[in-house]
PDB file of C-alpha atoms and ligand atoms in Angstrom:
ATOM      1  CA  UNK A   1     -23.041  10.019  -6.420  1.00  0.00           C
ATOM      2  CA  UNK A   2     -19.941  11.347  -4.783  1.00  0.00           C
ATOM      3  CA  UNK A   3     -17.172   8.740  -4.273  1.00  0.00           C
ATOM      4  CA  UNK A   4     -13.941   9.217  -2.621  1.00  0.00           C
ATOM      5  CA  UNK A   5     -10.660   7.285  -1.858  1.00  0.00           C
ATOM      6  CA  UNK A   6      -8.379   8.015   0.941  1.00  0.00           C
ATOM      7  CA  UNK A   7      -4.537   7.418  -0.139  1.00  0.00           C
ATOM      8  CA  UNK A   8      -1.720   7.250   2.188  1.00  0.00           C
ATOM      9  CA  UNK A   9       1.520   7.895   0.648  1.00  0.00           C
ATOM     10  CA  UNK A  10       0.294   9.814  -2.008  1.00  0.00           C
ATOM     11  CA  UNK A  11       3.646  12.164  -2.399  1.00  0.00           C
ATOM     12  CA  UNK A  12       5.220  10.621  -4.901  1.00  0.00           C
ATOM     13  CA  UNK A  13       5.513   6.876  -6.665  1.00  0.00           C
ATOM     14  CA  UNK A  14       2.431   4.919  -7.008  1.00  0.00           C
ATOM     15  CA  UNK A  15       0.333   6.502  -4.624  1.00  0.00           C
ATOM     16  CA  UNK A  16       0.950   9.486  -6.875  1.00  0.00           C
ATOM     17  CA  UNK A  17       0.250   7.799 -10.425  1.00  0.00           C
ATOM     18  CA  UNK A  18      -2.970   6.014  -7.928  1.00  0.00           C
ATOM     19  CA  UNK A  19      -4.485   9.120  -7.174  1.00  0.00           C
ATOM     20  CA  UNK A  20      -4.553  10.202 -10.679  1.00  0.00           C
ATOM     21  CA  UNK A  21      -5.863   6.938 -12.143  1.00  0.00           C
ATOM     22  CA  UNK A  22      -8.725   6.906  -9.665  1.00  0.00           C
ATOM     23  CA  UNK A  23      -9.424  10.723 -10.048  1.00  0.00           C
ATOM     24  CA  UNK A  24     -10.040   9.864 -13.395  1.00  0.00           C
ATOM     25  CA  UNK A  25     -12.280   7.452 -12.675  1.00  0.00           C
ATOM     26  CA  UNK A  26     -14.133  10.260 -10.686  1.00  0.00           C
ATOM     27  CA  UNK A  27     -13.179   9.646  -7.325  1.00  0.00           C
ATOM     28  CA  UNK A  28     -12.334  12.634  -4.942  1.00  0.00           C
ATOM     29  CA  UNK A  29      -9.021  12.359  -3.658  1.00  0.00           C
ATOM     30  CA  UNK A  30      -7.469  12.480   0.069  1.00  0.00           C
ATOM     31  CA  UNK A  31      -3.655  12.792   0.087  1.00  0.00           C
ATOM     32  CA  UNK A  32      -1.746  11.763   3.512  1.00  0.00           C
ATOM     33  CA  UNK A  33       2.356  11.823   3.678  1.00  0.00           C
ATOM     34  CA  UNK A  34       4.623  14.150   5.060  1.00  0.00           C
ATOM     35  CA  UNK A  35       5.139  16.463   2.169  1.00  0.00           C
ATOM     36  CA  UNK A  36       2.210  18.610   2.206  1.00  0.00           C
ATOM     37  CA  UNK A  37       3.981  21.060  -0.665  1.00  0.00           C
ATOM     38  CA  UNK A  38       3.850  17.715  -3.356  1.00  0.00           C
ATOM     39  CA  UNK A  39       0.520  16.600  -2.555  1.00  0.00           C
ATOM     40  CA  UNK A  40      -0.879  20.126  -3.228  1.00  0.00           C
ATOM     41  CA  UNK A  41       0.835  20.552  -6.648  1.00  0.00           C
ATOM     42  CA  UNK A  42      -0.623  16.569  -7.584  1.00  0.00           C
ATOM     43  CA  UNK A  43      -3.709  17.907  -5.878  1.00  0.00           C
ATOM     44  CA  UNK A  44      -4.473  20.557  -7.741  1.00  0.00           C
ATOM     45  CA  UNK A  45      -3.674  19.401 -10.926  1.00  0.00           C
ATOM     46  CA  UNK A  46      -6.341  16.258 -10.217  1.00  0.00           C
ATOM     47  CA  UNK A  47      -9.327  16.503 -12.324  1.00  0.00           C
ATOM     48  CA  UNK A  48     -11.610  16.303  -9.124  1.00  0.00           C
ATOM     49  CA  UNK A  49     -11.784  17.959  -5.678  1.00  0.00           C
ATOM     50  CA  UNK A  50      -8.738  16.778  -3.771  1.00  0.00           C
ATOM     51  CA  UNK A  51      -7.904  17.070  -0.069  1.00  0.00           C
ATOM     52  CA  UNK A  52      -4.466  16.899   1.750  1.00  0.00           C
ATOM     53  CA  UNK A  53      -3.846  15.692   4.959  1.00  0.00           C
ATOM     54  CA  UNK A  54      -0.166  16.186   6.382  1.00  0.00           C
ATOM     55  CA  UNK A  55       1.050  13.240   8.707  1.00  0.00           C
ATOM     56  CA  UNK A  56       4.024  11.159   9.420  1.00  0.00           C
ATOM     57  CA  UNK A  57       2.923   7.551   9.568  1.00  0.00           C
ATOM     58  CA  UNK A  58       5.419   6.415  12.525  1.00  0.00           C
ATOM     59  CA  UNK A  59       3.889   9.055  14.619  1.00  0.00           C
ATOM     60  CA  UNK A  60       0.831   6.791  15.172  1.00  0.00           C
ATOM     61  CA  UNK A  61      -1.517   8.713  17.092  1.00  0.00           C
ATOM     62  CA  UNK A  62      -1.430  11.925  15.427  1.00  0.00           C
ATOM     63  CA  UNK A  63      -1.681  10.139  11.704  1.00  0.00           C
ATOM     64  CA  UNK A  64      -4.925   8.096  13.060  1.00  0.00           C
ATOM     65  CA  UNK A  65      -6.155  11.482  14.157  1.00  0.00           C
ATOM     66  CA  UNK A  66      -5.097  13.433  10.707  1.00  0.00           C
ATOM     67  CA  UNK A  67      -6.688  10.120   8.773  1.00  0.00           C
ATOM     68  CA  UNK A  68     -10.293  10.342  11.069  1.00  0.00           C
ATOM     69  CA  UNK A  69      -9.958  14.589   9.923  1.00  0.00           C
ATOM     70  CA  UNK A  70      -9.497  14.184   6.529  1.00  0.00           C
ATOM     71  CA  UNK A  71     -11.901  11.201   5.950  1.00  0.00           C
ATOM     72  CA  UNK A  72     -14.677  13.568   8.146  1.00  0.00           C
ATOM     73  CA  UNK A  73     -13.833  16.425   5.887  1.00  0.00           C
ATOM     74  CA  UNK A  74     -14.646  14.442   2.463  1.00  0.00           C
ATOM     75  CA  UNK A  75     -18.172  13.631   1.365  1.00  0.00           C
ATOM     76  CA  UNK A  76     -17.435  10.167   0.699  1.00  0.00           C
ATOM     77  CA  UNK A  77     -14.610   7.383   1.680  1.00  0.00           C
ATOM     78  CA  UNK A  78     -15.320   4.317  -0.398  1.00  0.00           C
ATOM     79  CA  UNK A  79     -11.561   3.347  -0.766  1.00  0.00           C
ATOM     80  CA  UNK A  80      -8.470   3.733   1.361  1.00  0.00           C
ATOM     81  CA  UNK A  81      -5.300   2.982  -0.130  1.00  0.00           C
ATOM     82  CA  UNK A  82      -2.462   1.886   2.288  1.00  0.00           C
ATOM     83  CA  UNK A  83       0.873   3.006  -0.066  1.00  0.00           C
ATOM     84  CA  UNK A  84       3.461   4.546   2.330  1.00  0.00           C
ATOM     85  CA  UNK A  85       6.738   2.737   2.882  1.00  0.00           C
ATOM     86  CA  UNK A  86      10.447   2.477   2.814  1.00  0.00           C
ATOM     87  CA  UNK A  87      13.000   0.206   2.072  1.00  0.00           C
ATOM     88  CA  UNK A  88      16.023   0.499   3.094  1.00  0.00           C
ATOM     89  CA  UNK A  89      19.403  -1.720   2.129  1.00  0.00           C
ATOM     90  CA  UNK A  90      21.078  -2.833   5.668  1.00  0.00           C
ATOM     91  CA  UNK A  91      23.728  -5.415   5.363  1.00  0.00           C
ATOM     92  CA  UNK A  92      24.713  -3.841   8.264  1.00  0.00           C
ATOM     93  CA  UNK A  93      21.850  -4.702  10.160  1.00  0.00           C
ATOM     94  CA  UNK A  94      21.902  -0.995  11.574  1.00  0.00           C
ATOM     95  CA  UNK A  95      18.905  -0.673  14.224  1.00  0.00           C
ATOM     96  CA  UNK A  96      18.265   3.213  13.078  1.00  0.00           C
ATOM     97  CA  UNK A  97      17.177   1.535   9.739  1.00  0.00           C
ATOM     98  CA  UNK A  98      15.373  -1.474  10.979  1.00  0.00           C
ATOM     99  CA  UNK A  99      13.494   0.631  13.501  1.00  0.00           C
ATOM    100  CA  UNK A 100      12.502   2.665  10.895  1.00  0.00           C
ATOM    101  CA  UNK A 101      10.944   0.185   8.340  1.00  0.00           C
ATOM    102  CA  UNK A 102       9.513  -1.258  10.734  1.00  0.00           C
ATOM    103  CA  UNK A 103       8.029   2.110  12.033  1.00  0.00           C
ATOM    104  CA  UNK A 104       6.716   2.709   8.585  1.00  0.00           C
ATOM    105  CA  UNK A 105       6.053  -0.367   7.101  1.00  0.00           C
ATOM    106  CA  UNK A 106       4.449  -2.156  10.471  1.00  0.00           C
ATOM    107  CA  UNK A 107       3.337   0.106  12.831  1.00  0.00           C
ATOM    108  CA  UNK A 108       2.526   2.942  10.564  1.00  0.00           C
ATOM    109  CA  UNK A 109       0.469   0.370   8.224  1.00  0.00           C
ATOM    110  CA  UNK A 110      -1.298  -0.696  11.257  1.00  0.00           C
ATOM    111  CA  UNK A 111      -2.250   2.446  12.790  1.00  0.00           C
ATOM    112  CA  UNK A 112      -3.755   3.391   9.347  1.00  0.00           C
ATOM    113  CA  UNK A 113      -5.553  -0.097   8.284  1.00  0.00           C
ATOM    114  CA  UNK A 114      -6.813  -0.264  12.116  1.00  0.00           C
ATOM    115  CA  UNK A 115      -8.247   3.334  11.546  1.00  0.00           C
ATOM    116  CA  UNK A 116      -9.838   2.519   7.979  1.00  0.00           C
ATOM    117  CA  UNK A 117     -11.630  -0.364   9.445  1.00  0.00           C
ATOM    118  CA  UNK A 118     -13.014   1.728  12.210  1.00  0.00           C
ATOM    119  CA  UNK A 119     -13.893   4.195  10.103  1.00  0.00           C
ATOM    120  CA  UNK A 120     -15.577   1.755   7.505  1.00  0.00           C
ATOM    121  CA  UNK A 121     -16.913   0.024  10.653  1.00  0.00           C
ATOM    122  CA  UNK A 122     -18.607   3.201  11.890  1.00  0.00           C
ATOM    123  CA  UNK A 123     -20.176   4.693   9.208  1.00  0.00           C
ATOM    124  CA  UNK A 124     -22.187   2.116   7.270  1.00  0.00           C
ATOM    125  CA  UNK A 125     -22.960   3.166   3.310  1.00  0.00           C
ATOM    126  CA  UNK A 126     -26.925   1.799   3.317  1.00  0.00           C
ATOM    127  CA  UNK A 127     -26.921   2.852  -0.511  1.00  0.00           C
ATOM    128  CA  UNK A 128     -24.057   0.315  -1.431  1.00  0.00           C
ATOM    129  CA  UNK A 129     -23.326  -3.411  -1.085  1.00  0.00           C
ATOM    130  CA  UNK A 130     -20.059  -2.535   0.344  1.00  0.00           C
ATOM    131  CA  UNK A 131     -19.246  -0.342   3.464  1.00  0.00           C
ATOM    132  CA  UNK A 132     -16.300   0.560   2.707  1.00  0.00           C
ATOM    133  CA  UNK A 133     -12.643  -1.236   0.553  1.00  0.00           C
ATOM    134  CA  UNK A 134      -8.925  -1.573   2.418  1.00  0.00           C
ATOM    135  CA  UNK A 135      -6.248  -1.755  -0.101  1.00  0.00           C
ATOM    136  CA  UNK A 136      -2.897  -2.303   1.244  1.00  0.00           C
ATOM    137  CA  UNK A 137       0.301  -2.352  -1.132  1.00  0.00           C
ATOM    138  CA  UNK A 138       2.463  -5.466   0.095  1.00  0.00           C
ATOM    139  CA  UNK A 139       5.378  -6.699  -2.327  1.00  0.00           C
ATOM    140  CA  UNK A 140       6.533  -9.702  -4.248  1.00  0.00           C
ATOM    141  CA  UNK A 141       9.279  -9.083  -1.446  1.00  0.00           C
ATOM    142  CA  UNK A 142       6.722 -11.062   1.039  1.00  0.00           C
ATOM    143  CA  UNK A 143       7.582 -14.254  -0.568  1.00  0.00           C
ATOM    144  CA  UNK A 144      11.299 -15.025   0.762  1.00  0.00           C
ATOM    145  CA  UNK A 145      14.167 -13.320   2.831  1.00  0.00           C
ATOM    146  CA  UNK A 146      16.468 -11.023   1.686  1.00  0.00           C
ATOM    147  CA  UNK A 147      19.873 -10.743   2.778  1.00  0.00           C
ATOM    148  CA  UNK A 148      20.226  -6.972   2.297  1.00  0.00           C
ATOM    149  CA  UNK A 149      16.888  -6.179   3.052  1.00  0.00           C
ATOM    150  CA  UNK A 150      15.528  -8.565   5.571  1.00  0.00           C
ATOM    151  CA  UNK A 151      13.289  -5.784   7.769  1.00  0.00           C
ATOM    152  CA  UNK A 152      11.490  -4.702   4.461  1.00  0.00           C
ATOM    153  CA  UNK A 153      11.207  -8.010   3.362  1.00  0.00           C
ATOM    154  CA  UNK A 154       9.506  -9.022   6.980  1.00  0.00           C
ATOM    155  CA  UNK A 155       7.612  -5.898   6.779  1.00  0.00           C
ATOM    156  CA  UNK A 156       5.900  -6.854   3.794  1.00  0.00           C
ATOM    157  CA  UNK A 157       5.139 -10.378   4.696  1.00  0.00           C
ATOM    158  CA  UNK A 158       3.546  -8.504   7.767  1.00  0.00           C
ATOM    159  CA  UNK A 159       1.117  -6.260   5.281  1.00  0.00           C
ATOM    160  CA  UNK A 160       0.439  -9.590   3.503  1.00  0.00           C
ATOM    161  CA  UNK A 161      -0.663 -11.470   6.489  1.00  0.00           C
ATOM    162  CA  UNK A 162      -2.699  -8.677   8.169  1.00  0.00           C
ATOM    163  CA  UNK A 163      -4.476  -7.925   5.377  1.00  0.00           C
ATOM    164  CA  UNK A 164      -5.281 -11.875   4.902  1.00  0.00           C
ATOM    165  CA  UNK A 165      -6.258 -11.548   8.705  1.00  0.00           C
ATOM    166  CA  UNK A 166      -8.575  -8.627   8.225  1.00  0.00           C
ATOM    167  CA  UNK A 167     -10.073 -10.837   5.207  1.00  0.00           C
ATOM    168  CA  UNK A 168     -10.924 -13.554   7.338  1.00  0.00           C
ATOM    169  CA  UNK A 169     -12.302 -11.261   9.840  1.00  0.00           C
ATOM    170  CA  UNK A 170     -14.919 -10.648   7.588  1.00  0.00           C
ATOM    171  CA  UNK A 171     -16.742 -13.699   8.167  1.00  0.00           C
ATOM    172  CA  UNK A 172     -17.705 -13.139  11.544  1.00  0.00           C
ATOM    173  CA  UNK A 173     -18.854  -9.681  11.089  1.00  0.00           C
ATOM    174  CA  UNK A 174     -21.490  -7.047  10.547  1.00  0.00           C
ATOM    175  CA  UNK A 175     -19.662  -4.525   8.439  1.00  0.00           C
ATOM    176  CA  UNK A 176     -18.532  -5.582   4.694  1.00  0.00           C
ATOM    177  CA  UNK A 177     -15.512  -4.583   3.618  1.00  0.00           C
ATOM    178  CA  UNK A 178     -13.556  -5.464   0.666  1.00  0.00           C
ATOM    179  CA  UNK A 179      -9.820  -6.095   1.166  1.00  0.00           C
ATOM    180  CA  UNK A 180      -7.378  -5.918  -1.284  1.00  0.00           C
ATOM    181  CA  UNK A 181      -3.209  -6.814  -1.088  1.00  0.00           C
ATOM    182  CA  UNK A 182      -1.329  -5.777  -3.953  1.00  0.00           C
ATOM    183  CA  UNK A 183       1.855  -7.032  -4.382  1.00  0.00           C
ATOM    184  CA  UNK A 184       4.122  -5.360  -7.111  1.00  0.00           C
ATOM    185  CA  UNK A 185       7.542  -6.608  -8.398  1.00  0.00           C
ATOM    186  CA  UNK A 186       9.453  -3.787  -9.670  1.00  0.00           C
ATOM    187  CA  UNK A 187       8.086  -0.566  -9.820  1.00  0.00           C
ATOM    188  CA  UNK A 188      10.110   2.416 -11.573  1.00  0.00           C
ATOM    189  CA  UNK A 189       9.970   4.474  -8.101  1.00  0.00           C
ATOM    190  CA  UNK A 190      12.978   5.938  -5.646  1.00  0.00           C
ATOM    191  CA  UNK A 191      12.350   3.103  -3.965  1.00  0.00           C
ATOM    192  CA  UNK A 192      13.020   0.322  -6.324  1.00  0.00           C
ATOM    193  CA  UNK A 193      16.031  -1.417  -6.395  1.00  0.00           C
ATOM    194  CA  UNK A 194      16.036  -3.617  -9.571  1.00  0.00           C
ATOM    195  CA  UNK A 195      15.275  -3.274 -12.816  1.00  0.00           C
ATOM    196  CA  UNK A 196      13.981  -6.435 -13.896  1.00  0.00           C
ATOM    197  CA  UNK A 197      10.623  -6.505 -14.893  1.00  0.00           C
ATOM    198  CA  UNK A 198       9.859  -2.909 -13.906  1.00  0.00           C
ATOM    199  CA  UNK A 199       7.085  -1.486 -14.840  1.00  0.00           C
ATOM    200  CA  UNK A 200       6.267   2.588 -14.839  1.00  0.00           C
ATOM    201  CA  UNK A 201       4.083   3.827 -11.701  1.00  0.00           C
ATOM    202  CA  UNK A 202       1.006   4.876 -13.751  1.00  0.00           C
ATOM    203  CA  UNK A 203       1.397   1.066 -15.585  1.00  0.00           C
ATOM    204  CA  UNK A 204       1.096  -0.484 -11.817  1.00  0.00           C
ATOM    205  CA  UNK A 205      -1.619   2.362 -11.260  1.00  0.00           C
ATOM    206  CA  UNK A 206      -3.655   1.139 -14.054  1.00  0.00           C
ATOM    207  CA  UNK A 207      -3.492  -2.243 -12.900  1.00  0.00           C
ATOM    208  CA  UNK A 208      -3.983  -1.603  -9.021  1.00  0.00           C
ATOM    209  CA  UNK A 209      -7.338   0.424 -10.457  1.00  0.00           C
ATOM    210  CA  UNK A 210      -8.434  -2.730 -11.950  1.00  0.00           C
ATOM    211  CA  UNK A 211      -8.218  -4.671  -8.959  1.00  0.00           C
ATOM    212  CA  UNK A 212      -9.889  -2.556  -6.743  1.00  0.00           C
ATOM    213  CA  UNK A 213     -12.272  -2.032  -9.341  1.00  0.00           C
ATOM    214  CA  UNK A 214     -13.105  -6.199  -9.424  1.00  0.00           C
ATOM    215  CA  UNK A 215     -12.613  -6.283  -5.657  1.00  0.00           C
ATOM    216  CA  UNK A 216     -10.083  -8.654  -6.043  1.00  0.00           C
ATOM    217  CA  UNK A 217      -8.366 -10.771  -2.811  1.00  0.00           C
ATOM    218  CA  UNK A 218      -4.923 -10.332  -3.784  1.00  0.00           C
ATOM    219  CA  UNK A 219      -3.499  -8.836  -7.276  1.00  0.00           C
ATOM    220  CA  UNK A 220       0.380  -9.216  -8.397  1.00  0.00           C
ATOM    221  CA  UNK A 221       1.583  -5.863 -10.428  1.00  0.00           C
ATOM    222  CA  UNK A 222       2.389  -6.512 -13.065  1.00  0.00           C
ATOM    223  CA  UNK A 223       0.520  -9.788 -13.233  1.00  0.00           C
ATOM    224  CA  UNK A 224       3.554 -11.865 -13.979  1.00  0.00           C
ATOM    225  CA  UNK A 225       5.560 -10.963 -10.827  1.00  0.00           C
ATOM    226  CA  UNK A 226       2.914 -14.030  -9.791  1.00  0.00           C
ATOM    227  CA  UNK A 227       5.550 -16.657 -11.836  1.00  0.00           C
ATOM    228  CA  UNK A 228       7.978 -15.208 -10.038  1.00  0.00           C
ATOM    229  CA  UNK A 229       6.534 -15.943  -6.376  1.00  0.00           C
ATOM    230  CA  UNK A 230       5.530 -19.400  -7.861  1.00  0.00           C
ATOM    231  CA  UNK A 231       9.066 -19.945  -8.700  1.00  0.00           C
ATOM    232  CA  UNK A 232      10.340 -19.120  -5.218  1.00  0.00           C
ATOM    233  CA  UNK A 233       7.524 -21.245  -3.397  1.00  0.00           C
ATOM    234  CA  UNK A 234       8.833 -24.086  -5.113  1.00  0.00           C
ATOM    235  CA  UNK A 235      12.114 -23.449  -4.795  1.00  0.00           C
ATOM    236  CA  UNK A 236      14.877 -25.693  -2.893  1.00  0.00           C
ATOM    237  CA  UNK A 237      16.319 -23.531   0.184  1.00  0.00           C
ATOM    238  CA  UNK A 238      20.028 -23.914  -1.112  1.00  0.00           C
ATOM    239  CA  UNK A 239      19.302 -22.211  -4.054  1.00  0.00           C
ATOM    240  CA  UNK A 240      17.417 -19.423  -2.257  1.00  0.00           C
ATOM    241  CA  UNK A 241      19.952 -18.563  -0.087  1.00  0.00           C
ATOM    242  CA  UNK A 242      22.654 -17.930  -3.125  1.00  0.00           C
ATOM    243  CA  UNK A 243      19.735 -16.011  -4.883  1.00  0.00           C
ATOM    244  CA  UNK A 244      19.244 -13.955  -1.860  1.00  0.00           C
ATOM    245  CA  UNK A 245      22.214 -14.065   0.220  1.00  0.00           C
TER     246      UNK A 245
HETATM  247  N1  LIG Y   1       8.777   0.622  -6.208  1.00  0.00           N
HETATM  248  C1  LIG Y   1       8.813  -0.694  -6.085  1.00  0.00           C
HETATM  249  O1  LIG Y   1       9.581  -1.382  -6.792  1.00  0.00           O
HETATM  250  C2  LIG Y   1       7.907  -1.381  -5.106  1.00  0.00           C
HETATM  251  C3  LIG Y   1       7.787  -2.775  -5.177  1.00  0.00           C
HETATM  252  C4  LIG Y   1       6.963  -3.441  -4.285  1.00  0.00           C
HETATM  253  C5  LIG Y   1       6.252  -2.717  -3.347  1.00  0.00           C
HETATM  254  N2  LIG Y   1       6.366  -1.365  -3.282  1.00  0.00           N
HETATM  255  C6  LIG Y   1       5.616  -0.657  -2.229  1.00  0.00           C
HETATM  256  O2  LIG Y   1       4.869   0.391  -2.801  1.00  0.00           O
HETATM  257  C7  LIG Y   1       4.636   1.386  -1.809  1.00  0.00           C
HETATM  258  C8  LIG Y   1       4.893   2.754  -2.420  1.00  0.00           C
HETATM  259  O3  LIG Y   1       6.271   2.863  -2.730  1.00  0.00           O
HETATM  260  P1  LIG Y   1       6.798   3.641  -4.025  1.00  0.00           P
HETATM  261  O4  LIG Y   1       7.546   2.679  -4.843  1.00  0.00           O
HETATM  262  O5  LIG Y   1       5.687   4.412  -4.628  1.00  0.00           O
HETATM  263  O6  LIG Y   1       7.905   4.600  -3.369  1.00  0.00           O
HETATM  264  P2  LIG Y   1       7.934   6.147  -3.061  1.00  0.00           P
HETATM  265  O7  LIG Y   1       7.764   6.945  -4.294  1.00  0.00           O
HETATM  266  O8  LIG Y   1       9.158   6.355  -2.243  1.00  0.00           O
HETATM  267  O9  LIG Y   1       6.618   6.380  -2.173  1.00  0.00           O
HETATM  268  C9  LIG Y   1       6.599   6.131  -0.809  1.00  0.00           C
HETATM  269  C10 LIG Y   1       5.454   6.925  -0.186  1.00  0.00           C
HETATM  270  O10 LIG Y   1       5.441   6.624   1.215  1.00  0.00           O
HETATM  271  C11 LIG Y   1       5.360   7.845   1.928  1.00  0.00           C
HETATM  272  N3  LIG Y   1       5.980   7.729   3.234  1.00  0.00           N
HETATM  273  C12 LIG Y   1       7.217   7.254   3.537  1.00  0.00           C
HETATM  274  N4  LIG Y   1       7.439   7.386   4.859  1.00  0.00           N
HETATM  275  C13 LIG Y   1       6.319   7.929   5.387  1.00  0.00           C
HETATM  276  C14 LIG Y   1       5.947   8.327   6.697  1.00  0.00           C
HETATM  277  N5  LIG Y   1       6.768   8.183   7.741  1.00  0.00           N
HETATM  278  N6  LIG Y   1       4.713   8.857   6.878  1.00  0.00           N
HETATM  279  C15 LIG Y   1       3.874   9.025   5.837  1.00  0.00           C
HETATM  280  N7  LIG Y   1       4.161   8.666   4.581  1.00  0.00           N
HETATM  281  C16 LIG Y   1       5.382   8.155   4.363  1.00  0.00           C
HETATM  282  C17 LIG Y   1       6.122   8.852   1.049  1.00  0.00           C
HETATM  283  O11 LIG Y   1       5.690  10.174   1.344  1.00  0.00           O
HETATM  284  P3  LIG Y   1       6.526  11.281   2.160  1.00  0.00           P
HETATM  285  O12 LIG Y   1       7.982  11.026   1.939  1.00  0.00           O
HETATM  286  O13 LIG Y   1       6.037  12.576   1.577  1.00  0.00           O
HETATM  287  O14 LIG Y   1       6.090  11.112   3.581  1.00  0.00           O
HETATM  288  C18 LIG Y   1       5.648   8.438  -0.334  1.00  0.00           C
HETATM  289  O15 LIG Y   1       4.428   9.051  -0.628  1.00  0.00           O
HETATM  290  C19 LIG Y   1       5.560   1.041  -0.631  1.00  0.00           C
HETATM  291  O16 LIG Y   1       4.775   0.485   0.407  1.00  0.00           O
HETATM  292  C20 LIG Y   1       6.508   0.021  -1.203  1.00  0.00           C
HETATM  293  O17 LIG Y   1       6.974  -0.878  -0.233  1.00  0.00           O
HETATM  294  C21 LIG Y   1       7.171  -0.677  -4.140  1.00  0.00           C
END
């Protein structure tokens, strides 16, 4: 049987390394970002049938349109993977950067987890347990505030909590649908900014596979970022704000 996963933000980083680790596993692959020239060349060099869908996540409308298009053009959507985002450092606290992780990370997120569920919502799989499997890529960054990156930061705990929200949702309805969060530490990406405890895109890949693969609530990447967000759970607030200041 066919199965497919839909990833957004599948240009470049871990979306990339995601959408070969699952192609591997057999899955047909949907690729959504803006650059449409990238996600042809990691397209085509996929083992299976691969599909890209151009969109820019801030422009809401069109990308739920381009996601609804591409999922109707596959033969199956069992997984979509929620990857895109941007993080920004902003002492400066200037709006143009604010405004655009949150573009990206909130509404953009939204606008594609809203049309996932609708999707998953709408077209029931009778031949499976599941109807369908959200997986949304948080951060360790959900745990505290950062003084340099306080939107991204807030963005994430945003992804956390929806996805938590869309969890609980579950309970009161018809449709069942498996949500993941993953939360990496560092990940050896354009986007990271640290190099503590980063781990290469096709190691996070691996272990993102394995919890979508288990269905898992909530999965740290690696697994021992999860000492980390221990550590700053118990930690006294003095001592967070010179960590993070
Ligand atoms: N790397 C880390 O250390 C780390 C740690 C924790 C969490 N994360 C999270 O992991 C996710 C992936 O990041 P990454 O590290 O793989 O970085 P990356 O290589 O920069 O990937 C970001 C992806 O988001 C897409 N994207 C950005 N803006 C977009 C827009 N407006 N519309 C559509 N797609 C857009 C990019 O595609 P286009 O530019 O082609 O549009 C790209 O595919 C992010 O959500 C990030 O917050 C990363």
């Amino acid at each position: 049987m066919t199965r497919g996963a839909i990833i957004v933000g599948a240009s470049s980083g871990i979306g990339e390394a995601l959408a070969r680790e699952l192609a591997d596993e057999g899955y047909q692959i949907g690729l959504a970002a803006r650059r449409t020239e990238r996600m042809r060349e990691i397209g085509t060099a996929l083992p299976t049938k691969a599909y890209v869908a151009t969109m820019d996540v801030t422009d809401t409308d069109d990308a739920r349109e381009g996601f609804f298009e591409l999922a109707d053009a596959m033969p199956a959507v069992d997984v979509v993977v929620v990857s895109a985002g941007v993080a920004d450092e902003n002492y400066d606290l200037e709006w143009e950067v604010e405004r655009r992780t949150i573009d990206v990370n909130v509404r953009g997120f939204t606008a594609i987890a809203t049309a996932a569920m609708e999707y998953f919502e709408s077209n029931p799989d009778p031949a499976s347990d599941r109807d369908g499997h959200l997986v949304g890529i948080s951060s360790v960054a959900a745990h505290f505030g950062n003084g340099g990156t306080a939107s991204y930061n807030a963005s994430k705990a945003y992804v956390s909590r929806y996805l938590e929200g869309l969890r609980n949702r579950q309970a009161g309805s018809d449709a069942d649908v498996a949500i993941t969060t993953i939360e990496p530490g560092f990940v050896d990406t354009d986007l990271s900014y640290g190099s503590f405890w980063e781990c290469s895109p096709e190691t996070a890949a691996t272990q993102i596979a394995r919890a979508i693969r288990k269905e898992k609530s909530h999965a740290y990447v690696t697994r021992r970022w999860r000492l980390v967000a221990w550590a700053i759970a118990a930690m006294p607030a003095f001592l967070e704000r010179r960590l993070f200041s």
